[in-house]
Amino acid sequence: LLLACGKEPPPPGVVPETVIRPVGHLTRLTTTAWVDSVEALTGVRYAGTLPDTERILGHASVGAAAAGVSPLDEEQYEAAAWDVARKMEPPRCAFTGTPAHPAPSYDDVMSCVEADLVDLAWRAWRRPVRADELATLTDVWKSLRTEAGDTVALQASRAAILASPHFLYEVASGMPMPDGARRRNGYEMATRVAFALTGRGPSVTWLLDADSGGFDTAEGIRAHVDAAIADGSATEALTAYWRELFDVDTLPTLAKDSDLFPLFDATLRAALGEEFDALVSTTVLAPGADTRDLFTTRWVPDDPALRTLYALSSDATSVDEARGGVLGRGAFAAVASHATTTSPTRRGLFILTRLLCQDIPPPPPGVVASLSAVADVPGTLRDKLGQHVSDPSCASCHASMDAAGFALEPIDAIGAWRETDEGLPIDATVRLEGVDLNGPSDLGDWVASHPALARCLATDLWHHLTGSDDRSMDAVWIDAWTERWRDGWRWTELVANALTSEALRSMQGDEGWVAAEICNGVDDDGDGTVDDLRRGCSVAATAGVARCVEGAWTACEVGGLPPTHDATCPGPSQSGAPADVAVIPTTFADLLRVMPSCEPGYVPAGRGCEVAADRLCAEATCGIGIGVVTGRDVAPWVACASTEAVTSHTAPWTELVALDPSCLPGEVDMGGCHKAFDAWCRARGKVAGWGPNLDVGDAALGICADKGERVGLPWGSLRYHGGCDRWESLQNGGCGEAAHIACQSAGYTTGWGPVPSADGTHDIDVVCFGAVP
């Protein structure tokens, strides 16, 4: 009091600068945030298993703030990172170009690898990349490229980025402040706001804005928050917050007794979830919306499943007045009930604890909380639960908790209206805190007007945004948010004010915390190096690297690209020498047109795709088709060879079976017959054979190579290219592209494979054609 003498009190909603900041901590990405962020970064939607995120205080975000990573978790994250890395598009630089490009030089490949890794790491780690971090990532690539090839080595480096703690955790170390607290830097603030508003990491635009100071001030942050809310990019994540608050996100897997509730199928579950989202959109997220209307609105979306459940006419736009707002709708009714009955206790507990922040202790030791204890009591469920009130050890809690739920008893366990329970009239009259209520509508009005609602919802948002419980010293922040929110009850204003407040922009940090290096001409992390940073960039859609020098970013540096050669048929090359093979573009539609059994979604090889390639090369008068070399590009490419390089042959099935007993007549694209066809061609003085590509009755159609060179490789060189790691993989579709990449890396135009090792010194051979033009 003495210290406060002579000072003007702060205005409502403003927090004194001397208030203790929230505690800073690492926050692991929730499962949803991991999947959504990876999809935004790579275009790959991961559908495998990830560690569960425990809900604490009702929110996964709080559980994520307390979550560690066990050895099993590490394995799951690493497996997920590898799965995504294998499915990512080729890099946007000199590494691959198109199949018509020749093999680039080592310097070009190295430049491309650095650009690709910097671009992914900068976006995934949500900050610039230090030079030593980039060196570590490129070292992974260097150590694997000889054994596994450039592509697999790059996949390993990409997977390392996605499995890194820098991606898995939301990291914020902050910059020191004069009072001992720490201020989040622009990247850390952009990250916090992005996850809060969109459920995933910041976009490239936001990262660039962070670098230029766009997230250093409350005004700059507010501009980004307002823009995200206005353009709808925040709608999904903000709606998901309310779904989590009400447990409505459990609807898709919620089970009900099908005999008692035959209407509760997948269609109704989806309709209830969509209705809840629509109610939130119109009463909470809409511009100028009053959040209290969520508990009183009668509006209902136009949906046939909802009309049936709520017994509405085909032109109805509102529910019956007695039903009221969200507490009287099917989504809440279903998740706050049992599989066979309603649950006044569960419903009342939610209202009093999650919406009004009242403290309801757990049942005393030895008390049976199950309804089985009163199953034999005659009467309605309210009559049965009356036994709780008669027990002194239960009465203090159940008197108010059950009362709030009794007001919702006219709503059954899936949201339909009912007048009776067990054949007896339902009594929905209750008295809560001295107020007489009758039914769901009155209860909704009571909650909407309750003096504790604003602060309770503000407290819940505090848990969600800070990832922590509310301590006594945090009350001043929550009170400030609440006071500013009460003026209009616009929930998006509450979110915006929270994200721009000192509670989110600053934090307490442990002694010894090191600030992250940013591009500002200062040695922020104290390692003796100033601004040795990299970030991604592009020139003409080609990935490059920008470097921070003396507090400023250089222009985008793009490594030398290999020359692009026109996709022409086999013939004279630029050097004048005859070209034995060429790679030409086609379309998925054309592949299916000429050979419906070709499945181009595979990164195709086999399954009729070699035949499709041959037919398309013939249509283009480009000689003989030797296979589809890639199907992952926007347009797939096929390889065509001159008749001097390859020839088509039919080999009798009897001769193939004699060469390899594991070959079964009629088997196309299978390992035994494939090895037999190669042996059949070599027995006739050919370099190699590829087939059988088509069963033509007593014989098999395939291709023999009159030119070309066999290049010995380990299986590891073709591994991970669509699963080409054994003879049985020929049908999986990745071997054709794997052989093509292996041959291009060796300086050829294209190739096929695998085939058996000719000299027995390697696991397998690939057959490569054509010198680089």
C-alpha angles and dihedrals in degrees: 000000000000091000090052094053114116094014125113112239115246116261118259113288095019119114121213113246092237094065115117113259124230117272114265118229143160114270120202115218113257117241091257093047091050093051095043093045093049091050091051090049101043110013089241119123107209113216101175133100122297131174113279119249111227117225114234120182085001097300136096089212090066091046090050090055089059098038124112129187119256123199089260090050089052090054092050094048092047092049090049092049091051092048091052094044091055091053098046121112119259114272120278095241146059095309096091111349099171131324087262091065118097119237107287123232121263091254091053092048091047091050090049094048092051091048093048095047095044091050094050096041094047091053096038097045091041095226140064116292120242117234092242091052090053090049090054092052094048090047088061089055094046093050093053106035096082094052101032105021132247096287098052091043090055090048089055092052092047090049089051089057093051093044093048121112086233087069100031094054132050097234122200122165096158132201121282116264125203093251093054096260122115129239120216111240121234095269092049091049093047088051094051093047093045095053091045094050105030105020092236140069124291121283123245088259091056092046090053090046089051090053091052094050098264092135099039096091135048089240092054093048091047091053091056093045093050092047093051092049093045097049094046097243089120096048098089096050095042091050089048088056091059092044088055092046091055094035088238090136087075092066097095092063099031114126128211132178103272093207093054097037110028091161092064100094133133091278093055093044089054092046092051092050091049091048091053091050090049092051090051091047094053101038104030112022102032116104109272093005118158108226092211088069089073087075097045108032118121096190116121130188119246103259127140093218091054092046090055094046094046094038092237130160119250093257098043117128098177139043125240114290092241092061097058127175137339095318090062096049130098099251095061093035091055100045092044094052138071125253092262106020144025119262116220088179095054092045093046092046091055094049096048099040106030099034102029101025095229116162112245112177121216119262115286117260113281096021114128106225095183121109088230088083090066100029093114095051107112122235137040125335087262089057091051094049089050085082088071091059091049090058108081092211090058104032098080092063104027095050092072099022096053091040092061089050095046089063087063097049093106085069111076127215094283100034104270119136118248135180099196140041120200086354092301128110115266117240108210097169115118141161116226121182091338095312121116113223134180119196138330097310094055090046091052091051090048093052092045092054097040112123091222096056098084096049093042093054090044089052091051090052088050089056091049098047099039098035091226144094118262111261123198091258090055093061093089091059094048091046090052092051090047096050092051091046097051089069097085101343091243103162094197086059089054090052093047093047091048094051092049096044125104088247089072100029096052138033147174113268132195120251111272097031110151121218118235117252114252132178101270108109091258130109093237097172095043096233094130094254122102122213098335089161139138134199136179125264139153143221118203089347091306116125119243143159131257118199129207111233121176094339098314135089120243124228116279111281114210119186122234113288121219113248116270114235123203113252100248133160119265109290140099114351127213089272091055094246116125113264114223097194142021136185117226133183124247136162136255089241092056092049091055092042095059096034117016092189091065108103105202095182087078101069076258135241123142126005091094096313093113088055090048090052091050092050093047092049089050091050089053091045088238100135124250123349115231099184151301105286098191139006100176097080122088085261121026119234130221129202119230124192132196119251087247090062102042139011134196119243141176116221120196112246090229091060092047092050090050090054093049119013090201088068112099118201111258095024111134122191093008124136100240096049091041092057090045093053091052089051091047092055094045090051086061094053097264125139094236146328135234121196166334087240097163136018109230099178114268091012141045126233119226144137131263122202116229091179133022134085131262112230117196117226141165117248087250090071091064097033119119093018092119092319098301099158105116140022092264088061093074090093093050091075105232101096097080093057092041091056091046092053092045091052094046089051088055091052101263129121098240143319149186134242174323103292127158117283108267096209099028094239096110138042093247143343131234119207112227128197137196133011118257107270 
